[in-house]
Amino acid sequence: HLANLIRALHDSPKKLTATLFFHEHVVAILKIRKSKTECYYDIIDSLPMKETLMLADETPEEFLARHDFDLNDAAGLQEELQHVYMDRTAVFRCLDAEALKACLRWYACSKFSEANVQYIDTYDWDDSKFADFDPRVFQAFLWGMAPTV
């Protein structure tokens, strides 16, 4: 289904935007044309989770320092460490459709809890059994400019 979303975005000559609703969160995908045949995509997350953006071996303090938080403000640092979400928007630029696919897969995997991973490892995907509780389920919506008359 992800392939269908990416194909619809990529193949349309129109200006298109998509939203992706996944794990109780919405991100926007903007298609930006470089030329008639080339485009890139921006994934915009207005409320990114810190753990999604942290490097694999990075401590929370290192993460905050990398994002220009004031580490000398002890009270502010402790408060910031308690928040799950950042107070900044994150934009992921994907230079082609393959990069968009990879980025969306990485993003989805970053949202899965241990219980989600266990469910996915236990149960194969089955298109005939739509389940609201399957952590792989997402909704996507495409918007395009109306043709001029």
JSON list of C-alpha atoms in Angstrom, two decimals:
[
{"chain": "A", "resi": 1, "resn": "HIS", "atom": "CA", "xyz": [0.00, 0.00, 0.00]},
{"chain": "A", "resi": 2, "resn": "LEU", "atom": "CA", "xyz": [2.91, 2.31, 0.64]},
{"chain": "A", "resi": 3, "resn": "ALA", "atom": "CA", "xyz": [4.07, 1.67, -2.92]},
{"chain": "A", "resi": 4, "resn": "ASN", "atom": "CA", "xyz": [0.65, 2.81, -4.21]},
{"chain": "A", "resi": 5, "resn": "LEU", "atom": "CA", "xyz": [0.90, 6.07, -2.26]},
{"chain": "A", "resi": 6, "resn": "ILE", "atom": "CA", "xyz": [4.41, 6.78, -3.54]},
{"chain": "A", "resi": 7, "resn": "ARG", "atom": "CA", "xyz": [3.45, 5.87, -7.12]},
{"chain": "A", "resi": 8, "resn": "ALA", "atom": "CA", "xyz": [0.40, 8.16, -6.99]},
{"chain": "A", "resi": 9, "resn": "LEU", "atom": "CA", "xyz": [2.54, 11.03, -5.72]},
{"chain": "A", "resi": 10, "resn": "HIS", "atom": "CA", "xyz": [5.37, 10.44, -8.15]},
{"chain": "A", "resi": 11, "resn": "ASP", "atom": "CA", "xyz": [3.43, 9.68, -11.33]},
{"chain": "A", "resi": 12, "resn": "SER", "atom": "CA", "xyz": [1.02, 12.60, -11.22]},
{"chain": "A", "resi": 13, "resn": "PRO", "atom": "CA", "xyz": [2.02, 15.69, -13.21]},
{"chain": "A", "resi": 14, "resn": "LYS", "atom": "CA", "xyz": [-0.13, 17.78, -10.84]},
{"chain": "A", "resi": 15, "resn": "LYS", "atom": "CA", "xyz": [0.96, 19.52, -7.70]},
{"chain": "A", "resi": 16, "resn": "LEU", "atom": "CA", "xyz": [0.17, 17.01, -4.97]},
{"chain": "A", "resi": 17, "resn": "THR", "atom": "CA", "xyz": [0.39, 16.84, -1.23]},
{"chain": "A", "resi": 18, "resn": "ALA", "atom": "CA", "xyz": [-0.30, 13.88, 1.01]},
{"chain": "A", "resi": 19, "resn": "THR", "atom": "CA", "xyz": [-0.96, 13.39, 4.67]},
{"chain": "A", "resi": 20, "resn": "LEU", "atom": "CA", "xyz": [-0.13, 10.16, 6.42]},
{"chain": "A", "resi": 21, "resn": "PHE", "atom": "CA", "xyz": [-1.95, 9.18, 9.61]},
{"chain": "A", "resi": 22, "resn": "PHE", "atom": "CA", "xyz": [0.09, 6.61, 11.49]},
{"chain": "A", "resi": 23, "resn": "HIS", "atom": "CA", "xyz": [0.16, 5.69, 15.18]},
{"chain": "A", "resi": 24, "resn": "GLU", "atom": "CA", "xyz": [-2.16, 8.55, 16.17]},
{"chain": "A", "resi": 25, "resn": "HIS", "atom": "CA", "xyz": [0.05, 11.10, 14.44]},
{"chain": "A", "resi": 26, "resn": "VAL", "atom": "CA", "xyz": [-0.15, 12.98, 11.14]},
{"chain": "A", "resi": 27, "resn": "VAL", "atom": "CA", "xyz": [2.75, 13.98, 8.91]},
{"chain": "A", "resi": 28, "resn": "ALA", "atom": "CA", "xyz": [2.59, 15.86, 5.61]},
{"chain": "A", "resi": 29, "resn": "ILE", "atom": "CA", "xyz": [4.38, 14.87, 2.42]},
{"chain": "A", "resi": 30, "resn": "LEU", "atom": "CA", "xyz": [5.00, 17.65, -0.09]},
{"chain": "A", "resi": 31, "resn": "LYS", "atom": "CA", "xyz": [6.00, 16.88, -3.66]},
{"chain": "A", "resi": 32, "resn": "ILE", "atom": "CA", "xyz": [8.27, 19.59, -5.07]},
{"chain": "A", "resi": 33, "resn": "ARG", "atom": "CA", "xyz": [9.07, 19.65, -8.77]},
{"chain": "A", "resi": 34, "resn": "LYS", "atom": "CA", "xyz": [12.61, 20.43, -9.91]},
{"chain": "A", "resi": 35, "resn": "SER", "atom": "CA", "xyz": [11.70, 19.96, -13.58]},
{"chain": "A", "resi": 36, "resn": "LYS", "atom": "CA", "xyz": [9.03, 18.23, -15.67]},
{"chain": "A", "resi": 37, "resn": "THR", "atom": "CA", "xyz": [10.64, 14.86, -14.97]},
{"chain": "A", "resi": 38, "resn": "GLU", "atom": "CA", "xyz": [12.32, 15.34, -11.59]},
{"chain": "A", "resi": 39, "resn": "CYS", "atom": "CA", "xyz": [10.89, 16.00, -8.15]},
{"chain": "A", "resi": 40, "resn": "TYR", "atom": "CA", "xyz": [11.78, 15.61, -4.51]},
{"chain": "A", "resi": 41, "resn": "TYR", "atom": "CA", "xyz": [9.67, 15.17, -1.40]},
{"chain": "A", "resi": 42, "resn": "ASP", "atom": "CA", "xyz": [9.61, 16.79, 2.02]},
{"chain": "A", "resi": 43, "resn": "ILE", "atom": "CA", "xyz": [8.16, 14.84, 4.93]},
{"chain": "A", "resi": 44, "resn": "ILE", "atom": "CA", "xyz": [7.07, 17.35, 7.57]},
{"chain": "A", "resi": 45, "resn": "ASP", "atom": "CA", "xyz": [6.49, 16.27, 11.14]},
{"chain": "A", "resi": 46, "resn": "SER", "atom": "CA", "xyz": [5.19, 19.16, 13.24]},
{"chain": "A", "resi": 47, "resn": "LEU", "atom": "CA", "xyz": [5.53, 17.24, 16.51]},
{"chain": "A", "resi": 48, "resn": "PRO", "atom": "CA", "xyz": [8.50, 14.86, 16.17]},
{"chain": "A", "resi": 49, "resn": "MET", "atom": "CA", "xyz": [9.39, 12.43, 18.92]},
{"chain": "A", "resi": 50, "resn": "LYS", "atom": "CA", "xyz": [12.88, 12.87, 20.32]},
{"chain": "A", "resi": 51, "resn": "GLU", "atom": "CA", "xyz": [13.65, 9.17, 20.19]},
{"chain": "A", "resi": 52, "resn": "THR", "atom": "CA", "xyz": [12.80, 9.13, 16.48]},
{"chain": "A", "resi": 53, "resn": "LEU", "atom": "CA", "xyz": [15.43, 11.79, 15.82]},
{"chain": "A", "resi": 54, "resn": "MET", "atom": "CA", "xyz": [18.14, 10.58, 18.21]},
{"chain": "A", "resi": 55, "resn": "LEU", "atom": "CA", "xyz": [21.23, 8.90, 16.80]},
{"chain": "A", "resi": 56, "resn": "ALA", "atom": "CA", "xyz": [21.68, 5.25, 17.78]},
{"chain": "A", "resi": 57, "resn": "ASP", "atom": "CA", "xyz": [24.36, 5.79, 20.45]},
{"chain": "A", "resi": 58, "resn": "GLU", "atom": "CA", "xyz": [23.38, 9.33, 21.48]},
{"chain": "A", "resi": 59, "resn": "THR", "atom": "CA", "xyz": [22.44, 10.29, 25.04]},
{"chain": "A", "resi": 60, "resn": "PRO", "atom": "CA", "xyz": [19.47, 12.63, 25.59]},
{"chain": "A", "resi": 61, "resn": "GLU", "atom": "CA", "xyz": [21.89, 15.37, 26.66]},
{"chain": "A", "resi": 62, "resn": "GLU", "atom": "CA", "xyz": [23.98, 14.97, 23.49]},
{"chain": "A", "resi": 63, "resn": "PHE", "atom": "CA", "xyz": [20.80, 15.06, 21.42]},
{"chain": "A", "resi": 64, "resn": "LEU", "atom": "CA", "xyz": [19.68, 18.32, 23.05]},
{"chain": "A", "resi": 65, "resn": "ALA", "atom": "CA", "xyz": [23.14, 19.86, 22.61]},
{"chain": "A", "resi": 66, "resn": "ARG", "atom": "CA", "xyz": [23.09, 18.92, 18.91]},
{"chain": "A", "resi": 67, "resn": "HIS", "atom": "CA", "xyz": [19.77, 20.75, 18.60]},
{"chain": "A", "resi": 68, "resn": "ASP", "atom": "CA", "xyz": [21.08, 23.91, 20.30]},
{"chain": "A", "resi": 69, "resn": "PHE", "atom": "CA", "xyz": [19.33, 23.55, 23.65]},
{"chain": "A", "resi": 70, "resn": "ASP", "atom": "CA", "xyz": [21.00, 25.42, 26.51]},
{"chain": "A", "resi": 71, "resn": "LEU", "atom": "CA", "xyz": [22.65, 22.72, 28.62]},
{"chain": "A", "resi": 72, "resn": "ASN", "atom": "CA", "xyz": [23.67, 25.32, 31.25]},
{"chain": "A", "resi": 73, "resn": "ASP", "atom": "CA", "xyz": [20.02, 25.88, 32.19]},
{"chain": "A", "resi": 74, "resn": "ALA", "atom": "CA", "xyz": [19.69, 22.93, 34.61]},
{"chain": "A", "resi": 75, "resn": "ALA", "atom": "CA", "xyz": [15.99, 23.46, 35.34]},
{"chain": "A", "resi": 76, "resn": "GLY", "atom": "CA", "xyz": [15.16, 23.92, 31.66]},
{"chain": "A", "resi": 77, "resn": "LEU", "atom": "CA", "xyz": [17.25, 20.88, 30.74]},
{"chain": "A", "resi": 78, "resn": "GLN", "atom": "CA", "xyz": [15.49, 18.65, 33.26]},
{"chain": "A", "resi": 79, "resn": "GLU", "atom": "CA", "xyz": [12.10, 19.85, 32.03]},
{"chain": "A", "resi": 80, "resn": "GLU", "atom": "CA", "xyz": [13.09, 19.29, 28.39]},
{"chain": "A", "resi": 81, "resn": "LEU", "atom": "CA", "xyz": [14.35, 15.78, 29.14]},
{"chain": "A", "resi": 82, "resn": "GLN", "atom": "CA", "xyz": [10.87, 14.91, 30.46]},
{"chain": "A", "resi": 83, "resn": "HIS", "atom": "CA", "xyz": [9.14, 15.75, 27.16]},
{"chain": "A", "resi": 84, "resn": "VAL", "atom": "CA", "xyz": [8.61, 12.96, 24.65]},
{"chain": "A", "resi": 85, "resn": "TYR", "atom": "CA", "xyz": [8.07, 15.39, 21.77]},
{"chain": "A", "resi": 86, "resn": "MET", "atom": "CA", "xyz": [10.23, 18.24, 20.53]},
{"chain": "A", "resi": 87, "resn": "ASP", "atom": "CA", "xyz": [8.83, 21.75, 20.28]},
{"chain": "A", "resi": 88, "resn": "ARG", "atom": "CA", "xyz": [10.25, 22.11, 16.75]},
{"chain": "A", "resi": 89, "resn": "THR", "atom": "CA", "xyz": [9.17, 20.87, 13.37]},
{"chain": "A", "resi": 90, "resn": "ALA", "atom": "CA", "xyz": [11.30, 18.24, 11.63]},
{"chain": "A", "resi": 91, "resn": "VAL", "atom": "CA", "xyz": [11.63, 18.17, 7.83]},
{"chain": "A", "resi": 92, "resn": "PHE", "atom": "CA", "xyz": [13.07, 15.16, 6.04]},
{"chain": "A", "resi": 93, "resn": "ARG", "atom": "CA", "xyz": [14.07, 15.84, 2.42]},
{"chain": "A", "resi": 94, "resn": "CYS", "atom": "CA", "xyz": [13.91, 12.84, 0.10]},
{"chain": "A", "resi": 95, "resn": "LEU", "atom": "CA", "xyz": [15.58, 13.41, -3.26]},
{"chain": "A", "resi": 96, "resn": "ASP", "atom": "CA", "xyz": [13.56, 10.79, -5.15]},
{"chain": "A", "resi": 97, "resn": "ALA", "atom": "CA", "xyz": [10.76, 8.24, -4.78]},
{"chain": "A", "resi": 98, "resn": "GLU", "atom": "CA", "xyz": [13.11, 5.50, -3.54]},
{"chain": "A", "resi": 99, "resn": "ALA", "atom": "CA", "xyz": [14.43, 7.79, -0.82]},
{"chain": "A", "resi": 100, "resn": "LEU", "atom": "CA", "xyz": [10.84, 8.67, 0.14]},
{"chain": "A", "resi": 101, "resn": "LYS", "atom": "CA", "xyz": [10.01, 4.97, 0.44]},
{"chain": "A", "resi": 102, "resn": "ALA", "atom": "CA", "xyz": [13.08, 4.33, 2.61]},
{"chain": "A", "resi": 103, "resn": "CYS", "atom": "CA", "xyz": [12.41, 7.36, 4.81]},
{"chain": "A", "resi": 104, "resn": "LEU", "atom": "CA", "xyz": [8.75, 6.43, 5.36]},
{"chain": "A", "resi": 105, "resn": "ARG", "atom": "CA", "xyz": [9.74, 2.87, 6.29]},
{"chain": "A", "resi": 106, "resn": "TRP", "atom": "CA", "xyz": [12.37, 4.17, 8.71]},
{"chain": "A", "resi": 107, "resn": "TYR", "atom": "CA", "xyz": [9.83, 6.62, 10.17]},
{"chain": "A", "resi": 108, "resn": "ALA", "atom": "CA", "xyz": [7.24, 3.86, 10.64]},
{"chain": "A", "resi": 109, "resn": "CYS", "atom": "CA", "xyz": [9.75, 1.54, 12.30]},
{"chain": "A", "resi": 110, "resn": "SER", "atom": "CA", "xyz": [10.82, 4.32, 14.66]},
{"chain": "A", "resi": 111, "resn": "LYS", "atom": "CA", "xyz": [7.23, 4.53, 15.92]},
{"chain": "A", "resi": 112, "resn": "PHE", "atom": "CA", "xyz": [6.86, 0.83, 16.73]},
{"chain": "A", "resi": 113, "resn": "SER", "atom": "CA", "xyz": [6.95, -0.22, 20.37]},
{"chain": "A", "resi": 114, "resn": "GLU", "atom": "CA", "xyz": [8.41, -3.56, 21.48]},
{"chain": "A", "resi": 115, "resn": "ALA", "atom": "CA", "xyz": [4.84, -4.94, 21.61]},
{"chain": "A", "resi": 116, "resn": "ASN", "atom": "CA", "xyz": [4.26, -3.73, 18.03]},
{"chain": "A", "resi": 117, "resn": "VAL", "atom": "CA", "xyz": [7.43, -5.46, 16.84]},
{"chain": "A", "resi": 118, "resn": "GLN", "atom": "CA", "xyz": [6.41, -8.67, 18.60]},
{"chain": "A", "resi": 119, "resn": "TYR", "atom": "CA", "xyz": [2.97, -8.53, 16.90]},
{"chain": "A", "resi": 120, "resn": "ILE", "atom": "CA", "xyz": [4.56, -7.91, 13.47]},
{"chain": "A", "resi": 121, "resn": "ASP", "atom": "CA", "xyz": [7.02, -10.77, 13.98]},
{"chain": "A", "resi": 122, "resn": "THR", "atom": "CA", "xyz": [4.18, -13.09, 14.99]},
{"chain": "A", "resi": 123, "resn": "TYR", "atom": "CA", "xyz": [1.54, -12.28, 12.35]},
{"chain": "A", "resi": 124, "resn": "ASP", "atom": "CA", "xyz": [1.97, -11.99, 8.58]},
{"chain": "A", "resi": 125, "resn": "TRP", "atom": "CA", "xyz": [0.21, -9.14, 6.81]},
{"chain": "A", "resi": 126, "resn": "ASP", "atom": "CA", "xyz": [-3.13, -10.23, 5.35]},
{"chain": "A", "resi": 127, "resn": "ASP", "atom": "CA", "xyz": [-4.96, -7.80, 3.04]},
{"chain": "A", "resi": 128, "resn": "SER", "atom": "CA", "xyz": [-8.20, -9.72, 3.50]},
{"chain": "A", "resi": 129, "resn": "LYS", "atom": "CA", "xyz": [-8.21, -9.10, 7.25]},
{"chain": "A", "resi": 130, "resn": "PHE", "atom": "CA", "xyz": [-8.20, -5.37, 7.87]},
{"chain": "A", "resi": 131, "resn": "ALA", "atom": "CA", "xyz": [-7.53, -4.84, 11.55]},
{"chain": "A", "resi": 132, "resn": "ASP", "atom": "CA", "xyz": [-7.52, -1.55, 13.40]},
{"chain": "A", "resi": 133, "resn": "PHE", "atom": "CA", "xyz": [-5.18, -3.01, 15.98]},
{"chain": "A", "resi": 134, "resn": "ASP", "atom": "CA", "xyz": [-2.46, -4.03, 13.50]},
{"chain": "A", "resi": 135, "resn": "PRO", "atom": "CA", "xyz": [0.40, -1.56, 14.09]},
{"chain": "A", "resi": 136, "resn": "ARG", "atom": "CA", "xyz": [1.24, -1.53, 10.35]},
{"chain": "A", "resi": 137, "resn": "VAL", "atom": "CA", "xyz": [-2.08, 0.06, 9.38]},
{"chain": "A", "resi": 138, "resn": "PHE", "atom": "CA", "xyz": [-1.93, 3.65, 8.16]},
{"chain": "A", "resi": 139, "resn": "GLN", "atom": "CA", "xyz": [-4.23, 6.05, 6.34]},
{"chain": "A", "resi": 140, "resn": "ALA", "atom": "CA", "xyz": [-3.05, 8.34, 3.58]},
{"chain": "A", "resi": 141, "resn": "PHE", "atom": "CA", "xyz": [-4.84, 11.18, 1.83]},
{"chain": "A", "resi": 142, "resn": "LEU", "atom": "CA", "xyz": [-3.76, 12.89, -1.38]},
{"chain": "A", "resi": 143, "resn": "TRP", "atom": "CA", "xyz": [-4.61, 16.46, -2.34]},
{"chain": "A", "resi": 144, "resn": "GLY", "atom": "CA", "xyz": [-4.06, 18.00, -5.75]},
{"chain": "A", "resi": 145, "resn": "MET", "atom": "CA", "xyz": [-4.82, 21.28, -7.46]},
{"chain": "A", "resi": 146, "resn": "ALA", "atom": "CA", "xyz": [-8.11, 21.35, -9.27]},
{"chain": "A", "resi": 147, "resn": "PRO", "atom": "CA", "xyz": [-7.81, 21.70, -13.05]},
{"chain": "A", "resi": 148, "resn": "THR", "atom": "CA", "xyz": [-8.32, 25.21, -14.33]},
{"chain": "A", "resi": 149, "resn": "VAL", "atom": "CA", "xyz": [-11.30, 25.70, -16.60]}
]
